[in-house]
PDB file of C-alpha atoms in Angstrom:
ATOM      1  CA  MET A 218     -41.349 -19.626 -50.357  1.00  0.00           C
ATOM      2  CA  TYR A 219     -41.973 -17.973 -46.970  1.00  0.00           C
ATOM      3  CA  TYR A 220     -43.767 -21.067 -45.723  1.00  0.00           C
ATOM      4  CA  PHE A 221     -40.850 -23.302 -46.701  1.00  0.00           C
ATOM      5  CA  LYS A 222     -38.338 -21.104 -44.847  1.00  0.00           C
ATOM      6  CA  THR A 223     -40.423 -20.982 -41.682  1.00  0.00           C
ATOM      7  CA  LYS A 224     -40.995 -24.729 -41.772  1.00  0.00           C
ATOM      8  CA  LYS A 225     -37.248 -25.283 -42.113  1.00  0.00           C
ATOM      9  CA  LEU A 226     -36.641 -22.871 -39.234  1.00  0.00           C
ATOM     10  CA  TYR A 227     -39.063 -24.720 -36.982  1.00  0.00           C
ATOM     11  CA  LYS A 228     -37.410 -28.042 -37.783  1.00  0.00           C
ATOM     12  CA  HIS A 229     -34.031 -26.575 -36.892  1.00  0.00           C
ATOM     13  CA  LEU A 230     -35.124 -24.800 -33.713  1.00  0.00           C
ATOM     14  CA  PHE A 231     -37.130 -27.580 -32.174  1.00  0.00           C
ATOM     15  CA  SER A 232     -34.713 -30.318 -33.330  1.00  0.00           C
ATOM     16  CA  VAL A 233     -37.260 -33.033 -32.606  1.00  0.00           C
ATOM     17  CA  ASN A 234     -37.195 -35.787 -35.182  1.00  0.00           C
ATOM     18  CA  THR A 235     -40.589 -37.292 -34.506  1.00  0.00           C
ATOM     19  CA  ALA A 236     -43.581 -37.415 -36.789  1.00  0.00           C
ATOM     20  CA  THR A 237     -46.917 -38.924 -35.809  1.00  0.00           C
ATOM     21  CA  LEU A 238     -49.355 -40.260 -38.392  1.00  0.00           C
ATOM     22  CA  LEU A 239     -52.957 -39.218 -37.832  1.00  0.00           C
ATOM     23  CA  GLU A 240     -55.936 -40.702 -39.663  1.00  0.00           C
ATOM     24  CA  GLY A 241     -53.829 -42.845 -41.968  1.00  0.00           C
ATOM     25  CA  VAL A 242     -51.360 -41.465 -44.483  1.00  0.00           C
ATOM     26  CA  SER A 243     -53.223 -38.298 -45.470  1.00  0.00           C
ATOM     27  CA  VAL A 244     -52.596 -36.311 -42.240  1.00  0.00           C
ATOM     28  CA  TYR A 245     -49.573 -36.219 -39.937  1.00  0.00           C
ATOM     29  CA  LYS A 246     -48.269 -34.199 -37.008  1.00  0.00           C
ATOM     30  CA  TYR A 247     -44.662 -33.013 -37.093  1.00  0.00           C
ATOM     31  CA  LEU A 248     -43.151 -30.710 -34.474  1.00  0.00           C
ATOM     32  CA  GLY A 249     -46.585 -29.790 -33.223  1.00  0.00           C
ATOM     33  CA  ILE A 250     -47.843 -28.824 -36.678  1.00  0.00           C
ATOM     34  CA  ILE A 251     -50.745 -30.767 -38.103  1.00  0.00           C
ATOM     35  CA  GLU A 252     -50.347 -31.033 -41.889  1.00  0.00           C
ATOM     36  CA  ASP A 253     -52.206 -32.802 -44.651  1.00  0.00           C
ATOM     37  CA  SER A 254     -50.558 -34.854 -47.406  1.00  0.00           C
ATOM     38  CA  ARG A 255     -49.856 -31.693 -49.432  1.00  0.00           C
ATOM     39  CA  GLY A 256     -47.824 -30.223 -46.565  1.00  0.00           C
ATOM     40  CA  ILE A 257     -50.321 -27.454 -45.766  1.00  0.00           C
ATOM     41  CA  PRO A 258     -50.544 -26.792 -42.010  1.00  0.00           C
ATOM     42  CA  THR A 259     -53.718 -25.922 -40.190  1.00  0.00           C
ATOM     43  CA  ARG A 260     -53.937 -22.337 -39.008  1.00  0.00           C
ATOM     44  CA  SER A 261     -54.298 -23.185 -35.328  1.00  0.00           C
ATOM     45  CA  SER A 262     -51.192 -25.351 -35.281  1.00  0.00           C
ATOM     46  CA  PHE A 263     -49.179 -22.664 -37.068  1.00  0.00           C
ATOM     47  CA  GLU A 264     -50.178 -20.067 -34.448  1.00  0.00           C
ATOM     48  CA  GLU A 265     -49.381 -22.543 -31.685  1.00  0.00           C
ATOM     49  CA  VAL A 266     -45.884 -23.110 -33.028  1.00  0.00           C
ATOM     50  CA  GLN A 267     -45.330 -19.368 -33.361  1.00  0.00           C
ATOM     51  CA  SER A 268     -46.255 -18.864 -29.714  1.00  0.00           C
ATOM     52  CA  LYS A 269     -43.902 -21.709 -28.717  1.00  0.00           C
ATOM     53  CA  LEU A 270     -41.138 -20.131 -30.770  1.00  0.00           C
ATOM     54  CA  ILE A 271     -41.605 -16.746 -29.106  1.00  0.00           C
ATOM     55  CA  ALA A 272     -41.626 -18.363 -25.668  1.00  0.00           C
ATOM     56  CA  ARG A 273     -38.461 -20.324 -26.457  1.00  0.00           C
ATOM     57  CA  ARG A 274     -36.705 -17.227 -27.779  1.00  0.00           C
ATOM     58  CA  THR A 275     -37.492 -15.174 -24.665  1.00  0.00           C
ATOM     59  CA  TYR A 276     -36.440 -18.069 -22.427  1.00  0.00           C
ATOM     60  CA  ALA A 277     -33.157 -18.481 -24.301  1.00  0.00           C
ATOM     61  CA  SER A 278     -32.303 -14.785 -24.131  1.00  0.00           C
ATOM     62  CA  ALA A 279     -33.079 -14.700 -20.404  1.00  0.00           C
ATOM     63  CA  THR A 280     -31.032 -17.792 -19.534  1.00  0.00           C
ATOM     64  CA  LEU A 281     -28.022 -16.983 -21.696  1.00  0.00           C
ATOM     65  CA  GLY A 282     -27.670 -13.472 -20.322  1.00  0.00           C
ATOM     66  CA  LEU A 283     -27.039 -11.831 -23.655  1.00  0.00           C
ATOM     67  CA  SER A 284     -26.665  -8.411 -22.087  1.00  0.00           C
ATOM     68  CA  GLY A 285     -23.447  -9.500 -20.351  1.00  0.00           C
ATOM     69  CA  LYS A 286     -22.001 -10.901 -23.564  1.00  0.00           C
ATOM     70  CA  SER A 287     -22.731  -7.713 -25.470  1.00  0.00           C
ATOM     71  CA  LYS A 288     -20.865  -5.700 -22.824  1.00  0.00           C
ATOM     72  CA  GLU A 289     -17.822  -7.949 -23.216  1.00  0.00           C
ATOM     73  CA  ILE A 290     -17.973  -7.594 -26.987  1.00  0.00           C
ATOM     74  CA  SER A 291     -18.267  -3.807 -26.814  1.00  0.00           C
ATOM     75  CA  THR A 292     -15.255  -3.487 -24.479  1.00  0.00           C
ATOM     76  CA  LYS A 293     -13.235  -5.796 -26.733  1.00  0.00           C
ATOM     77  CA  ARG A 294     -14.277  -3.763 -29.755  1.00  0.00           C
ATOM     78  CA  ALA A 295     -13.325  -0.506 -28.035  1.00  0.00           C
ATOM     79  CA  ALA A 296      -9.894  -1.942 -27.218  1.00  0.00           C
ATOM     80  CA  ILE A 297      -9.350  -3.015 -30.835  1.00  0.00           C
ATOM     81  CA  LEU A 298     -10.347   0.432 -32.124  1.00  0.00           C
ATOM     82  CA  GLU A 299      -8.010   2.111 -29.640  1.00  0.00           C
ATOM     83  CA  VAL A 300      -5.064  -0.037 -30.776  1.00  0.00           C
ATOM     84  CA  ASP A 301      -5.892   0.696 -34.419  1.00  0.00           C
ATOM     85  CA  ASN A 302      -5.986   4.430 -33.792  1.00  0.00           C
ATOM     86  CA  ASN A 303      -2.717   4.344 -31.844  1.00  0.00           C
ATOM     87  CA  ASN A 304      -0.890   2.285 -34.476  1.00  0.00           C
ATOM     88  CA  LYS A 305      -2.443   4.243 -37.361  1.00  0.00           C
ATOM     89  CA  THR A 306      -3.489   1.030 -39.104  1.00  0.00           C
ATOM     90  CA  HIS A 307      -7.248   1.401 -39.229  1.00  0.00           C
ATOM     91  CA  LEU A 308      -9.400   2.622 -42.092  1.00  0.00           C
ATOM     92  CA  ALA A 309      -9.984   5.789 -40.086  1.00  0.00           C
ATOM     93  CA  LEU A 310      -6.989   7.067 -42.025  1.00  0.00           C
ATOM     94  CA  ILE A 311      -8.673   6.460 -45.375  1.00  0.00           C
ATOM     95  CA  LYS A 312      -8.430  10.133 -46.375  1.00  0.00           C
ATOM     96  CA  GLY A 313      -4.654  10.012 -46.162  1.00  0.00           C
ATOM     97  CA  PHE A 314      -4.618   6.809 -48.191  1.00  0.00           C
ATOM     98  CA  LEU A 315      -6.798   8.357 -50.886  1.00  0.00           C
ATOM     99  CA  LYS A 316      -4.597  11.462 -51.036  1.00  0.00           C
ATOM    100  CA  VAL A 317      -1.541   9.304 -51.645  1.00  0.00           C
ATOM    101  CA  LYS A 318      -3.213   6.905 -54.088  1.00  0.00           C
ATOM    102  CA  TYR A 319      -4.790   9.553 -56.314  1.00  0.00           C
ATOM    103  CA  ARG A 320      -2.132  12.247 -55.665  1.00  0.00           C
ATOM    104  CA  LEU A 321      -4.677  14.735 -54.353  1.00  0.00           C
ATOM    105  CA  VAL A 322      -3.469  18.120 -53.129  1.00  0.00           C
ATOM    106  CA  GLU A 323      -6.736  19.598 -51.896  1.00  0.00           C
ATOM    107  CA  GLU A 324      -9.138  18.220 -49.280  1.00  0.00           C
ATOM    108  CA  VAL A 325     -10.804  14.910 -50.137  1.00  0.00           C
ATOM    109  CA  THR A 326     -14.418  15.458 -51.150  1.00  0.00           C
ATOM    110  CA  LYS A 327     -16.756  13.305 -53.152  1.00  0.00           C
ATOM    111  CA  LYS A 328     -16.372  15.466 -56.249  1.00  0.00           C
ATOM    112  CA  SER A 329     -12.568  15.662 -56.087  1.00  0.00           C
ATOM    113  CA  LEU A 330     -12.353  11.911 -55.484  1.00  0.00           C
ATOM    114  CA  GLU A 331     -14.568  11.138 -58.503  1.00  0.00           C
ATOM    115  CA  GLU A 332     -12.468  13.437 -60.698  1.00  0.00           C
ATOM    116  CA  ALA A 333      -9.238  11.847 -59.478  1.00  0.00           C
ATOM    117  CA  GLN A 334     -10.574   8.330 -60.071  1.00  0.00           C
ATOM    118  CA  LEU A 335     -11.651   9.274 -63.595  1.00  0.00           C
ATOM    119  CA  ALA A 336      -8.245  10.819 -64.321  1.00  0.00           C
ATOM    120  CA  LYS A 337      -6.465   7.708 -63.052  1.00  0.00           C
ATOM    121  CA  LEU A 338      -8.703   5.485 -65.180  1.00  0.00           C
ATOM    122  CA  CYS A 339      -8.003   7.614 -68.258  1.00  0.00           C
ATOM    123  CA  ASN A 340      -4.266   7.376 -67.591  1.00  0.00           C
ATOM    124  CA  GLU A 341      -4.509   3.584 -67.352  1.00  0.00           C
ATOM    125  CA  ILE A 342      -6.406   3.476 -70.644  1.00  0.00           C
ATOM    126  CA  GLU A 343      -3.729   5.613 -72.304  1.00  0.00           C
ATOM    127  CA  LYS A 344      -1.081   3.064 -71.325  1.00  0.00           C
ATOM    128  CA  ARG A 345      -2.872   0.168 -73.036  1.00  0.00           C
ATOM    129  CA  LYS A 346      -2.092  -0.423 -76.672  1.00  0.00           C
ATOM    130  CA  LEU A 347      -5.408  -0.820 -78.490  1.00  0.00           C
ATOM    131  CA  PRO A 348      -7.644   1.442 -76.375  1.00  0.00           C
ATOM    132  CA  SER A 349      -5.004   4.179 -76.396  1.00  0.00           C
ATOM    133  CA  LYS A 350      -5.514   4.742 -80.129  1.00  0.00           C
ATOM    134  CA  LEU A 351      -9.174   5.288 -79.483  1.00  0.00           C
ATOM    135  CA  TYR A 352      -8.513   7.425 -76.424  1.00  0.00           C
ATOM    136  CA  TYR A 353      -6.196   9.807 -78.256  1.00  0.00           C
ATOM    137  CA  ALA A 354      -8.817  10.285 -80.962  1.00  0.00           C
ATOM    138  CA  ARG A 355     -11.656  11.062 -78.517  1.00  0.00           C
ATOM    139  CA  LYS A 356     -11.532  14.801 -79.256  1.00  0.00           C
ATOM    140  CA  ASN A 357     -12.192  14.143 -82.924  1.00  0.00           C
ATOM    141  CA  GLU A 358     -15.848  14.806 -83.771  1.00  0.00           C
ATOM    142  CA  LEU A 359     -16.033  11.656 -85.892  1.00  0.00           C
ATOM    143  CA  VAL A 360     -15.221   9.422 -82.907  1.00  0.00           C
ATOM    144  CA  SER A 361     -18.092   8.356 -80.652  1.00  0.00           C
ATOM    145  CA  VAL A 362     -17.148   7.255 -77.139  1.00  0.00           C
ATOM    146  CA  SER A 363     -20.250   5.090 -76.695  1.00  0.00           C
ATOM    147  CA  ASP A 364     -19.687   3.301 -80.006  1.00  0.00           C
ATOM    148  CA  SER A 365     -16.016   2.808 -79.249  1.00  0.00           C
ATOM    149  CA  SER A 366     -16.784   1.308 -75.846  1.00  0.00           C
ATOM    150  CA  ARG A 367     -19.078  -1.136 -77.618  1.00  0.00           C
ATOM    151  CA  TRP A 368     -16.207  -1.939 -79.980  1.00  0.00           C
ATOM    152  CA  LEU A 369     -13.834  -2.482 -77.053  1.00  0.00           C
ATOM    153  CA  LYS A 370     -16.319  -4.769 -75.362  1.00  0.00           C
ATOM    154  CA  ARG A 371     -17.309  -6.915 -78.346  1.00  0.00           C
ATOM    155  CA  GLY A 372     -14.323  -6.564 -80.689  1.00  0.00           C
ATOM    156  CA  ASN A 373     -14.689  -6.227 -84.452  1.00  0.00           C
ATOM    157  CA  ILE A 374     -18.371  -6.319 -85.363  1.00  0.00           C
ATOM    158  CA  ARG A 375     -19.786  -6.946 -88.811  1.00  0.00           C
ATOM    159  CA  PRO A 376     -22.095  -4.188 -90.101  1.00  0.00           C
ATOM    160  CA  ARG A 377     -25.098  -6.523 -90.008  1.00  0.00           C
ATOM    161  CA  ASN A 378     -24.486  -7.327 -86.326  1.00  0.00           C
ATOM    162  CA  GLU A 379     -23.778  -3.685 -85.499  1.00  0.00           C
ATOM    163  CA  ALA A 380     -27.309  -2.751 -86.546  1.00  0.00           C
ATOM    164  CA  VAL A 381     -28.636  -5.004 -83.789  1.00  0.00           C
ATOM    165  CA  PHE A 382     -26.925  -2.941 -81.083  1.00  0.00           C
TER     166      PHE A 382
END
């Protein structure tokens, strides 16, 4: 699988659509890689292409001046973050959102958030018709939560099929 991905990458990067037949049909040269009819490259040609790829990558990064582009992107990003903080629209205010959504009074911590999410989920289950019957009976020792969740997921199960689970 790795070989296929690298071969595809080389075809894309070099974008040369020439193939040269060598010694008849059994061997050919494509993008500087000498391959046999099974598509297996020789080791020397693979290393040669890797060195060409590294040289091309360093040349491209030097000519494009990527360091200048990254500076422009970082200043643009800083400006966007500043506007978000000023307008109070960014996810930096997620704690306030969570306090409102889950009606939390205390500070938002992982434990308090998990408890609030569980309580909200239980309240939603209570509102539904069929699961609410099961939910109200959860304190009864004859009711099993794991078995009831299986029942909710699969519906009415015949005793023979229930033994499979």
